[in-house]
Amino acid sequence: FSTRNWRSEDAKKTLLEELRARQQEILPFYPTKDGDTLSGTSAGSDVDAVACSQLARMQIAALLGSGYTKTVVQALLPPGPSVALKSVNHRGSDMRQCLEQFHDPMGCHQLVSFKLKKEIILLQRLQHPNIIKLKGHCQDGRTGRGITAILEQGTPLEMIQLLQSPWEERFRVCLGLVRLLHYLSQSPLGSVALLDFQSRQFVLVDGELKLTDLDDANVKEPTCQSDSDCMLQFPLRNFSFHCSEQRICEGMNEMRNLYNAYRYFFMYLLPHQAPPMLQPLVKEIMNSTGELKKGIASTLEAFEEILHIFKSGHHLENLPPLVIRDYVAVRGVSSVGSVNYRCWPSYSHQGCVLSVHSVTEAADICRSQPQCSSFTVQDQRTWTGRLLASFQSSFSHLVPDVNSVVYVRKMKASLVQAL
Ligand SMILES: Nc1ncnc2c1ncn2[C@@H]1O[C@H](COP(=O)(O)OP(=O)(O)OP(=O)(O)O)[C@@H](O)[C@H]1O
């Protein structure tokens, strides 16, 4: 470390102690015994891997986000997809606080870098579809400065935007989170708790939730002397756990994650506009997670059951089967350009685009909307395999399209023949 800026021997000692503590903290995550420094690598034989030598040729295109510790930028490396580069945020609170205390830029850089190192190691050890993919990492070996993680790029998870999206997409985010928490509860490193659990720790990649901020992950269950040490405290609720013979608060990491998932995600995203027949199952999940009556394994089962029913369309068995008789199918055309009306929450801001299990469900929706006189079933599908249907109030602009079918309400159908 630079000795230039040492204000006192005490400060020097404290910073050294801090550095050692951070080093100790990450040592257990290394797969091998020699938990030395991270050397620059790409992600093994992975086809998505990006080598450090490619870093210099990358073009920084945009700032994707920054937090207390790290900054993330978008980097272009044609012809491949753009990637996210994560490095130490020199203007972040972590760095500022360290500089105020120790006045040593290089020492502070090293100290803050440990958080990114920890994250890189955890990303190497914890691999799951709902954890951001590490494509490579680089470090200037000479100085130990300039550590960079090369990650798949996502978009920040905007809660307000999600609240306005269809239930199917909101359910997807919650399901992804539950699958992730189930994995973390029995990960190769043990049960992992996410201490900082807010929407900004996650990004979306093609609609799928992915954890990107792992520096506050805790891989050890809390230790205890008695049950009274095993209290999970939240602003509005407390939960107590058992102190095991091994003197650990058993299952507390898992339950901490689950309750956080309930209060930051399920509460806002899950119940609102759930399909009527699925509401009792959703309510059960809300009750069991809000009261921590069940663990993550049972919660995952409940989510997968909802997914299964939703995909199979079993929740629509009460639909009037003959409702489709009120419509005439006009094949090979699309009503793009017809007068659309808006509905909420729609897959398109321009009109009323909803996902449906079948043409019968689309017909039932059209029947329930006074403005609807026709609907077009496209060949596009959502992540669950449901069809996208676009609902219109007029069908005056039919254009040839082999991939779609327009269904026109019968009382209006005679007009179509005239077109
Ligand atoms: N792979 C990624 N793709 C796109 N944006 C990302 C990616 N990873 C992180 N971000 C954005 O960058 C921000 C900062 O990243 P990160 O959360 O890792 O930093 P941090 O300093 O630990 O943040 P915090 O202060 O919230 O703990 C995130 O909130 C997120 O919006």
Short mmCIF file of C-alpha atoms and ligand atoms in Angstrom, two decimals:
data_model
loop_
_atom_site.label_atom_id
_atom_site.label_comp_id
_atom_site.label_asym_id
_atom_site.label_seq_id
_atom_site.Cartn_x
_atom_site.Cartn_y
_atom_site.Cartn_z
CA PHE A 1 0.00 0.00 0.00
CA SER A 2 0.95 3.57 -0.43
CA THR A 3 2.35 4.97 2.77
CA ARG A 4 2.18 8.52 1.48
CA ASN A 5 -1.20 9.27 2.90
CA TRP A 6 -1.13 7.50 6.19
CA ARG A 7 -2.48 9.83 8.81
CA SER A 8 -1.59 7.53 11.65
CA GLU A 9 -0.22 4.10 12.36
CA ASP A 10 -3.61 3.22 13.87
CA ALA A 11 -5.44 3.93 10.66
CA LYS A 12 -2.90 1.85 8.75
CA LYS A 13 -3.41 -1.04 11.11
CA THR A 14 -7.18 -0.82 10.86
CA LEU A 15 -7.13 -0.80 7.08
CA LEU A 16 -4.78 -3.78 7.04
CA GLU A 17 -7.07 -5.60 9.43
CA GLU A 18 -10.05 -4.78 7.23
CA LEU A 19 -8.21 -6.08 4.18
CA ARG A 20 -7.25 -9.28 5.96
CA ALA A 21 -10.81 -9.75 7.17
CA ARG A 22 -12.17 -9.36 3.62
CA GLN A 23 -9.55 -11.80 2.34
CA GLN A 24 -10.53 -14.29 5.01
CA GLU A 25 -14.18 -13.82 4.15
CA ILE A 26 -13.70 -14.92 0.55
CA LEU A 27 -11.20 -17.73 1.16
CA PRO A 28 -13.81 -20.41 1.91
CA PHE A 29 -15.45 -19.88 -1.47
CA TYR A 30 -12.40 -20.93 -3.47
CA PRO A 31 -12.70 -24.47 -4.77
CA THR A 32 -9.00 -25.17 -4.15
CA LYS A 33 -6.98 -24.71 -0.99
CA ASP A 34 -4.71 -22.01 -2.35
CA GLY A 35 -7.20 -19.20 -2.15
CA ASP A 36 -4.86 -16.73 -3.73
CA THR A 37 -5.69 -13.84 -6.02
CA LEU A 38 -8.04 -14.05 -8.95
CA SER A 39 -6.24 -14.29 -12.22
CA GLY A 40 -7.83 -13.10 -15.43
CA THR A 41 -9.80 -15.80 -17.17
CA SER A 42 -12.66 -16.39 -19.47
CA ALA A 43 -15.41 -18.71 -18.35
CA GLY A 44 -13.65 -22.00 -19.24
CA SER A 45 -14.71 -23.78 -22.40
CA ASP A 46 -18.04 -21.99 -22.42
CA VAL A 47 -19.03 -20.78 -25.89
CA ASP A 48 -20.24 -17.51 -24.35
CA ALA A 49 -16.89 -16.87 -22.71
CA VAL A 50 -15.17 -13.53 -23.30
CA ALA A 51 -11.40 -13.39 -22.97
CA CYS A 52 -9.62 -10.55 -21.17
CA SER A 53 -7.65 -9.80 -24.30
CA GLN A 54 -10.94 -8.73 -25.87
CA LEU A 55 -11.52 -6.06 -23.22
CA ALA A 56 -9.26 -3.54 -24.92
CA ARG A 57 -11.25 -3.80 -28.16
CA MET A 58 -14.60 -3.28 -26.49
CA GLN A 59 -16.48 -0.06 -26.98
CA ILE A 60 -18.22 1.35 -23.93
CA ALA A 61 -21.73 2.23 -25.06
CA ALA A 62 -23.74 3.20 -21.98
CA LEU A 63 -23.86 3.31 -18.23
CA LEU A 64 -26.19 0.54 -17.08
CA GLY A 65 -26.19 1.29 -13.38
CA SER A 66 -24.14 2.00 -10.32
CA GLY A 67 -24.45 1.43 -6.60
CA TYR A 68 -22.54 1.98 -3.37
CA THR A 69 -19.73 -0.31 -4.49
CA LYS A 70 -19.81 -0.99 -8.20
CA THR A 71 -20.41 0.56 -11.59
CA VAL A 72 -21.79 -1.34 -14.57
CA VAL A 73 -21.38 -0.29 -18.20
CA GLN A 74 -22.55 -1.77 -21.47
CA ALA A 75 -19.71 -2.81 -23.77
CA LEU A 76 -19.97 -3.70 -27.43
CA LEU A 77 -17.86 -6.37 -29.01
CA PRO A 78 -19.24 -7.02 -32.50
CA PRO A 79 -20.37 -9.42 -33.80
CA GLY A 80 -21.25 -10.88 -30.38
CA PRO A 81 -23.99 -9.60 -28.10
CA SER A 82 -23.14 -6.66 -25.88
CA VAL A 83 -21.93 -7.46 -22.38
CA ALA A 84 -22.02 -5.75 -19.00
CA LEU A 85 -18.69 -4.78 -17.42
CA LYS A 86 -18.74 -4.43 -13.64
CA SER A 87 -15.94 -2.67 -11.80
CA VAL A 88 -15.33 -0.68 -8.63
CA ASN A 89 -17.33 2.54 -8.37
CA HIS A 90 -14.66 5.10 -7.50
CA ARG A 91 -17.35 7.65 -6.71
CA GLY A 92 -19.51 5.28 -4.69
CA SER A 93 -20.22 5.51 -0.96
CA ASP A 94 -17.96 2.56 -0.13
CA MET A 95 -14.95 4.25 -1.66
CA ARG A 96 -15.83 7.65 -0.22
CA GLN A 97 -16.24 6.34 3.31
CA CYS A 98 -12.97 4.43 3.12
CA LEU A 99 -11.08 7.50 1.86
CA GLU A 100 -12.56 9.65 4.60
CA GLN A 101 -11.35 7.16 7.18
CA PHE A 102 -7.99 6.06 5.79
CA HIS A 103 -6.92 8.62 3.16
CA ASP A 104 -5.28 5.92 1.10
CA PRO A 105 -6.63 5.65 -2.46
CA MET A 106 -4.80 2.44 -3.32
CA GLY A 107 -5.56 0.72 -0.03
CA CYS A 108 -9.20 1.73 -0.32
CA HIS A 109 -9.37 0.52 -3.90
CA GLN A 110 -8.13 -2.87 -2.74
CA LEU A 111 -10.57 -2.94 0.12
CA VAL A 112 -13.58 -2.14 -2.07
CA SER A 113 -12.32 -4.54 -4.76
CA PHE A 114 -12.75 -7.42 -2.35
CA LYS A 115 -16.51 -7.06 -2.68
CA LEU A 116 -16.25 -7.51 -6.44
CA LYS A 117 -13.80 -10.40 -5.97
CA LYS A 118 -16.24 -12.07 -3.62
CA GLU A 119 -18.99 -11.58 -6.18
CA ILE A 120 -16.88 -13.08 -8.98
CA ILE A 121 -16.00 -16.13 -6.92
CA LEU A 122 -19.61 -16.62 -5.90
CA LEU A 123 -20.69 -16.29 -9.54
CA GLN A 124 -18.20 -19.02 -10.42
CA ARG A 125 -19.41 -21.34 -7.69
CA LEU A 126 -23.13 -20.62 -7.84
CA GLN A 127 -24.56 -21.32 -11.25
CA HIS A 128 -28.25 -21.23 -11.94
CA PRO A 129 -30.54 -19.91 -14.72
CA ASN A 130 -31.64 -17.14 -12.33
CA ILE A 131 -28.12 -15.97 -11.52
CA ILE A 132 -26.39 -13.65 -13.97
CA LYS A 133 -23.85 -15.45 -16.09
CA LEU A 134 -20.18 -14.62 -15.61
CA LYS A 135 -18.53 -14.64 -19.03
CA GLY A 136 -15.07 -13.80 -17.79
CA HIS A 137 -13.11 -11.65 -15.36
CA CYS A 138 -9.91 -9.71 -15.58
CA GLN A 139 -7.46 -8.22 -13.18
CA ASP A 140 -4.32 -6.24 -13.62
CA GLY A 141 -2.01 -8.76 -11.96
CA ARG A 142 0.84 -6.31 -11.38
CA THR A 143 -0.97 -3.81 -9.18
CA GLY A 144 -4.02 -5.74 -8.13
CA ARG A 145 -6.07 -2.84 -9.43
CA GLY A 146 -8.72 -2.77 -12.09
CA ILE A 147 -10.69 -5.91 -11.48
CA THR A 148 -13.52 -6.30 -13.99
CA ALA A 149 -16.31 -8.84 -14.22
CA ILE A 150 -17.66 -9.53 -17.70
CA LEU A 151 -21.32 -10.44 -17.38
CA GLU A 152 -24.27 -11.18 -19.59
CA GLN A 153 -26.23 -7.98 -19.97
CA GLY A 154 -29.64 -7.45 -18.47
CA THR A 155 -31.94 -4.52 -17.88
CA PRO A 156 -32.62 -3.11 -14.42
CA LEU A 157 -35.70 -4.56 -12.84
CA GLU A 158 -38.16 -1.67 -12.70
CA MET A 159 -40.90 -2.45 -10.21
CA ILE A 160 -43.26 0.23 -11.58
CA GLN A 161 -42.93 -1.21 -15.07
CA LEU A 162 -43.48 -4.74 -13.79
CA LEU A 163 -46.60 -3.65 -11.93
CA GLN A 164 -48.03 -2.57 -15.29
CA SER A 165 -47.18 -5.79 -17.07
CA PRO A 166 -49.46 -8.82 -17.56
CA TRP A 167 -49.84 -11.24 -14.63
CA GLU A 168 -48.08 -13.97 -16.63
CA GLU A 169 -44.89 -11.86 -16.74
CA ARG A 170 -45.13 -10.91 -13.07
CA PHE A 171 -45.65 -14.57 -12.17
CA ARG A 172 -42.56 -15.42 -14.23
CA VAL A 173 -40.44 -13.05 -12.15
CA CYS A 174 -41.76 -14.50 -8.87
CA LEU A 175 -41.30 -18.08 -10.10
CA GLY A 176 -37.71 -17.29 -11.14
CA LEU A 177 -37.07 -15.87 -7.70
CA VAL A 178 -38.49 -18.95 -5.97
CA ARG A 179 -36.42 -21.29 -8.16
CA LEU A 180 -33.35 -19.20 -7.31
CA LEU A 181 -34.05 -19.25 -3.57
CA HIS A 182 -34.60 -23.01 -3.66
CA TYR A 183 -31.19 -23.41 -5.29
CA LEU A 184 -29.57 -21.03 -2.78
CA SER A 185 -31.06 -22.97 0.14
CA GLN A 186 -29.02 -26.02 -0.87
CA SER A 187 -26.20 -24.57 -2.95
CA PRO A 188 -22.73 -26.12 -3.25
CA LEU A 189 -21.62 -23.58 -0.63
CA GLY A 190 -24.44 -24.35 1.81
CA SER A 191 -27.52 -22.28 2.51
CA VAL A 192 -26.97 -18.77 1.14
CA ALA A 193 -28.78 -15.71 2.53
CA LEU A 194 -29.11 -12.55 0.45
CA LEU A 195 -28.64 -9.86 3.08
CA ASP A 196 -29.43 -6.99 0.74
CA PHE A 197 -32.65 -8.08 -0.89
CA GLN A 198 -34.15 -5.41 -3.06
CA SER A 199 -35.24 -5.15 -6.66
CA ARG A 200 -32.01 -3.36 -7.62
CA GLN A 201 -30.03 -6.53 -6.82
CA PHE A 202 -31.72 -8.18 -9.82
CA VAL A 203 -31.93 -7.60 -13.56
CA LEU A 204 -34.12 -9.04 -16.29
CA VAL A 205 -32.68 -10.97 -19.22
CA ASP A 206 -35.40 -11.63 -21.84
CA GLY A 207 -38.05 -11.36 -19.14
CA GLU A 208 -36.25 -13.79 -16.80
CA LEU A 209 -35.17 -12.54 -13.38
CA LYS A 210 -31.45 -12.87 -12.61
CA LEU A 211 -29.52 -12.07 -9.49
CA THR A 212 -26.59 -9.77 -10.25
CA ASP A 213 -25.47 -8.36 -6.89
CA LEU A 214 -23.93 -11.07 -4.73
CA ASP A 215 -21.47 -9.15 -2.63
CA ASP A 216 -23.83 -9.14 0.33
CA ALA A 217 -24.53 -12.85 0.20
CA ASN A 218 -23.92 -14.74 3.42
CA VAL A 219 -23.09 -18.43 3.15
CA LYS A 220 -23.20 -19.30 6.83
CA GLU A 221 -26.26 -19.83 8.99
CA PRO A 222 -26.05 -17.51 12.03
CA THR A 223 -24.43 -19.03 15.12
CA CYS A 224 -26.26 -19.07 18.45
CA GLN A 225 -26.17 -20.02 22.12
CA SER A 226 -29.90 -20.32 22.61
CA ASP A 227 -33.18 -19.93 20.72
CA SER A 228 -33.32 -16.28 21.69
CA ASP A 229 -30.31 -15.65 19.41
CA CYS A 230 -32.28 -16.93 16.44
CA MET A 231 -34.64 -14.04 15.79
CA LEU A 232 -35.43 -12.82 12.31
CA GLN A 233 -36.45 -9.21 12.61
CA PHE A 234 -38.31 -7.28 9.94
CA PRO A 235 -39.94 -3.85 10.28
CA LEU A 236 -43.43 -5.32 10.73
CA ARG A 237 -42.79 -8.92 11.80
CA ASN A 238 -40.41 -11.00 13.88
CA PHE A 239 -39.90 -14.75 13.59
CA SER A 240 -38.01 -16.99 15.98
CA PHE A 241 -36.03 -20.09 15.07
CA HIS A 242 -34.46 -23.01 16.82
CA CYS A 243 -30.82 -23.01 17.95
CA SER A 244 -29.54 -26.47 17.00
CA GLU A 245 -27.09 -28.66 18.91
CA GLN A 246 -24.43 -27.49 16.47
CA ARG A 247 -25.17 -23.96 17.73
CA ILE A 248 -26.56 -22.63 14.47
CA CYS A 249 -29.93 -21.09 13.73
CA GLU A 250 -31.15 -23.83 11.48
CA GLY A 251 -32.99 -22.81 8.32
CA MET A 252 -32.78 -19.11 9.10
CA ASN A 253 -31.04 -18.13 5.84
CA GLU A 254 -33.73 -19.85 3.80
CA MET A 255 -36.55 -18.22 5.75
CA ARG A 256 -34.95 -14.79 5.63
CA ASN A 257 -34.81 -15.02 1.83
CA LEU A 258 -38.36 -16.31 1.61
CA TYR A 259 -39.87 -13.57 3.74
CA ASN A 260 -37.94 -10.95 1.79
CA ALA A 261 -39.29 -12.47 -1.44
CA TYR A 262 -42.78 -12.12 0.04
CA ARG A 263 -42.41 -8.51 1.17
CA TYR A 264 -40.44 -7.16 -1.79
CA PHE A 265 -41.92 -9.21 -4.65
CA PHE A 266 -44.95 -11.46 -4.05
CA MET A 267 -46.95 -8.82 -2.20
CA TYR A 268 -46.79 -6.45 -5.17
CA LEU A 269 -46.60 -8.79 -8.13
CA LEU A 270 -48.53 -11.96 -7.43
CA PRO A 271 -52.15 -11.47 -6.33
CA HIS A 272 -53.09 -8.59 -8.59
CA GLN A 273 -55.09 -9.82 -11.64
CA ALA A 274 -54.25 -13.48 -11.15
CA PRO A 275 -56.62 -15.63 -13.25
CA PRO A 276 -59.78 -16.15 -11.13
CA MET A 277 -59.46 -19.95 -10.88
CA LEU A 278 -55.83 -19.64 -9.72
CA GLN A 279 -56.57 -17.08 -7.03
CA PRO A 280 -57.11 -19.61 -4.20
CA LEU A 281 -53.67 -21.14 -4.92
CA VAL A 282 -52.07 -17.70 -5.05
CA LYS A 283 -53.77 -16.78 -1.79
CA GLU A 284 -52.38 -19.91 -0.17
CA ILE A 285 -48.85 -18.94 -1.25
CA MET A 286 -49.35 -15.44 0.10
CA ASN A 287 -50.52 -16.82 3.45
CA SER A 288 -47.81 -19.42 3.81
CA THR A 289 -44.95 -17.10 2.85
CA GLY A 290 -46.30 -14.07 4.72
CA GLU A 291 -46.45 -16.15 7.88
CA LEU A 292 -43.42 -18.33 7.04
CA LYS A 293 -45.54 -21.43 7.55
CA LYS A 294 -43.72 -23.40 4.87
CA GLY A 295 -40.17 -23.55 3.55
CA ILE A 296 -38.85 -22.83 0.09
CA ALA A 297 -39.27 -26.43 -1.17
CA SER A 298 -43.05 -26.42 -0.55
CA THR A 299 -43.31 -22.90 -1.91
CA LEU A 300 -41.57 -23.98 -5.10
CA GLU A 301 -43.98 -26.93 -5.43
CA ALA A 302 -46.92 -24.56 -5.10
CA PHE A 303 -45.49 -22.27 -7.78
CA GLU A 304 -44.78 -25.15 -10.15
CA GLU A 305 -48.34 -26.39 -9.67
CA ILE A 306 -49.71 -23.00 -10.66
CA LEU A 307 -47.42 -22.97 -13.70
CA HIS A 308 -48.59 -26.44 -14.70
CA ILE A 309 -52.27 -25.49 -14.44
CA PHE A 310 -51.72 -22.19 -16.23
CA LYS A 311 -49.86 -23.86 -19.11
CA SER A 312 -52.34 -26.69 -19.48
CA GLY A 313 -55.36 -24.39 -19.42
CA HIS A 314 -57.08 -26.49 -16.71
CA HIS A 315 -58.09 -23.26 -14.99
CA LEU A 316 -60.27 -22.42 -18.00
CA GLU A 317 -62.46 -25.51 -17.91
CA ASN A 318 -65.52 -23.42 -17.07
CA LEU A 319 -65.33 -21.41 -20.28
CA PRO A 320 -68.51 -21.68 -22.38
CA PRO A 321 -67.27 -24.00 -25.18
CA LEU A 322 -69.70 -22.69 -27.74
CA VAL A 323 -68.66 -19.06 -27.43
CA ILE A 324 -66.52 -19.44 -30.55
CA ARG A 325 -69.66 -20.07 -32.61
CA ASP A 326 -70.36 -16.36 -32.46
CA TYR A 327 -67.28 -15.71 -34.63
CA VAL A 328 -66.34 -16.31 -38.24
CA ALA A 329 -62.72 -17.26 -38.90
CA VAL A 330 -61.00 -15.47 -41.78
CA ARG A 331 -57.75 -17.33 -42.41
CA GLY A 332 -54.59 -15.98 -44.01
CA VAL A 333 -55.28 -12.36 -43.10
CA SER A 334 -54.33 -10.06 -40.30
CA SER A 335 -56.12 -6.96 -39.10
CA VAL A 336 -52.96 -4.97 -38.48
CA GLY A 337 -53.89 -1.33 -39.00
CA SER A 338 -57.51 -1.82 -37.96
CA VAL A 339 -58.79 0.47 -35.26
CA ASN A 340 -57.50 -0.79 -31.96
CA TYR A 341 -58.55 0.04 -28.48
CA ARG A 342 -56.36 -0.15 -25.45
CA CYS A 343 -56.79 -2.52 -22.58
CA TRP A 344 -54.76 -3.12 -19.46
CA PRO A 345 -52.37 -4.81 -18.95
CA SER A 346 -51.59 -5.29 -22.62
CA TYR A 347 -48.47 -6.70 -24.28
CA SER A 348 -48.56 -3.68 -26.61
CA HIS A 349 -49.03 -0.03 -25.67
CA GLN A 350 -50.68 0.64 -29.01
CA GLY A 351 -53.60 -1.70 -28.61
CA CYS A 352 -55.10 -4.57 -26.70
CA VAL A 353 -52.80 -7.59 -26.96
CA LEU A 354 -53.36 -10.38 -24.44
CA SER A 355 -52.14 -13.93 -24.09
CA VAL A 356 -54.70 -16.71 -24.44
CA HIS A 357 -54.64 -20.46 -24.02
CA SER A 358 -56.97 -21.04 -26.97
CA VAL A 359 -59.20 -19.37 -29.50
CA THR A 360 -62.10 -20.12 -27.15
CA GLU A 361 -60.49 -18.06 -24.38
CA ALA A 362 -59.89 -15.22 -26.87
CA ALA A 363 -63.54 -15.37 -27.95
CA ASP A 364 -64.63 -15.23 -24.32
CA ILE A 365 -62.43 -12.17 -23.70
CA CYS A 366 -63.79 -10.45 -26.86
CA ARG A 367 -67.34 -11.17 -25.69
CA SER A 368 -66.61 -9.54 -22.33
CA GLN A 369 -65.24 -6.33 -23.87
CA PRO A 370 -67.90 -4.03 -25.35
CA GLN A 371 -65.48 -2.42 -27.85
CA CYS A 372 -64.34 -5.75 -29.29
CA SER A 373 -65.64 -6.74 -32.69
CA SER A 374 -62.81 -8.99 -33.86
CA PHE A 375 -59.58 -10.50 -32.72
CA THR A 376 -56.47 -11.76 -34.47
CA VAL A 377 -54.57 -14.78 -33.24
CA GLN A 378 -50.90 -14.45 -34.08
CA ASP A 379 -48.30 -17.19 -34.29
CA GLN A 380 -46.26 -15.56 -31.51
CA ARG A 381 -46.23 -17.23 -28.10
CA THR A 382 -45.41 -16.12 -24.59
CA TRP A 383 -42.86 -17.86 -22.33
CA THR A 384 -45.54 -20.32 -21.13
CA GLY A 385 -46.49 -21.18 -24.71
CA ARG A 386 -49.74 -19.19 -24.69
CA LEU A 387 -50.83 -17.49 -27.92
CA LEU A 388 -50.85 -13.74 -28.36
CA ALA A 389 -54.20 -12.37 -29.47
CA SER A 390 -54.86 -8.83 -30.57
CA PHE A 391 -58.36 -7.44 -29.97
CA GLN A 392 -59.87 -4.80 -32.23
CA SER A 393 -62.93 -2.61 -32.38
CA SER A 394 -62.89 -2.58 -36.19
CA PHE A 395 -61.66 -4.94 -38.89
CA SER A 396 -61.56 -2.60 -41.84
CA HIS A 397 -57.89 -3.03 -42.75
CA LEU A 398 -57.38 -6.69 -43.46
CA VAL A 399 -54.05 -7.55 -45.07
CA PRO A 400 -52.78 -10.93 -46.29
CA ASP A 401 -50.83 -12.82 -43.62
CA VAL A 402 -50.45 -16.60 -43.81
CA ASN A 403 -49.51 -16.78 -40.12
CA SER A 404 -52.61 -15.29 -38.61
CA VAL A 405 -56.36 -15.76 -38.42
CA VAL A 406 -58.90 -13.03 -37.80
CA TYR A 407 -62.08 -13.94 -35.91
CA VAL A 408 -64.95 -11.56 -36.59
CA ARG A 409 -68.08 -11.32 -34.47
CA LYS A 410 -70.91 -12.80 -36.52
CA MET A 411 -73.19 -9.82 -36.53
CA LYS A 412 -70.34 -7.89 -38.17
CA ALA A 413 -69.13 -10.74 -40.35
CA SER A 414 -71.38 -9.95 -43.29
CA LEU A 415 -69.49 -6.70 -43.65
CA VAL A 416 -66.23 -8.59 -44.13
CA GLN A 417 -67.52 -10.27 -47.24
CA ALA A 418 -68.05 -6.85 -48.73
CA LEU A 419 -64.38 -5.92 -48.15
N1 LIG B 1 -25.50 -7.65 -15.80
C1 LIG B 1 -26.08 -6.45 -15.69
N2 LIG B 1 -26.74 -5.90 -16.74
C2 LIG B 1 -27.33 -4.69 -16.63
N3 LIG B 1 -27.32 -3.94 -15.53
C3 LIG B 1 -26.68 -4.42 -14.46
C4 LIG B 1 -26.03 -5.69 -14.47
N4 LIG B 1 -25.49 -5.90 -13.25
C5 LIG B 1 -25.80 -4.81 -12.51
N5 LIG B 1 -26.50 -3.92 -13.23
C6 LIG B 1 -27.00 -2.61 -12.76
O1 LIG B 1 -25.98 -1.96 -12.05
C7 LIG B 1 -26.40 -1.60 -10.74
C8 LIG B 1 -25.22 -1.71 -9.78
O2 LIG B 1 -24.75 -3.06 -9.70
P1 LIG B 1 -24.58 -3.78 -8.30
O3 LIG B 1 -25.93 -3.91 -7.67
O4 LIG B 1 -23.81 -5.03 -8.48
O5 LIG B 1 -23.70 -2.68 -7.53
P2 LIG B 1 -23.64 -2.34 -5.98
O6 LIG B 1 -22.69 -1.25 -5.82
O7 LIG B 1 -23.41 -3.60 -5.19
O8 LIG B 1 -25.13 -1.85 -5.70
P3 LIG B 1 -25.83 -1.63 -4.27
O9 LIG B 1 -25.39 -0.30 -3.79
O10 LIG B 1 -27.30 -1.65 -4.65
O11 LIG B 1 -25.45 -2.78 -3.39
C9 LIG B 1 -27.57 -2.55 -10.44
O12 LIG B 1 -28.50 -1.94 -9.58
C10 LIG B 1 -28.16 -2.84 -11.79
O13 LIG B 1 -29.19 -1.94 -12.11
#
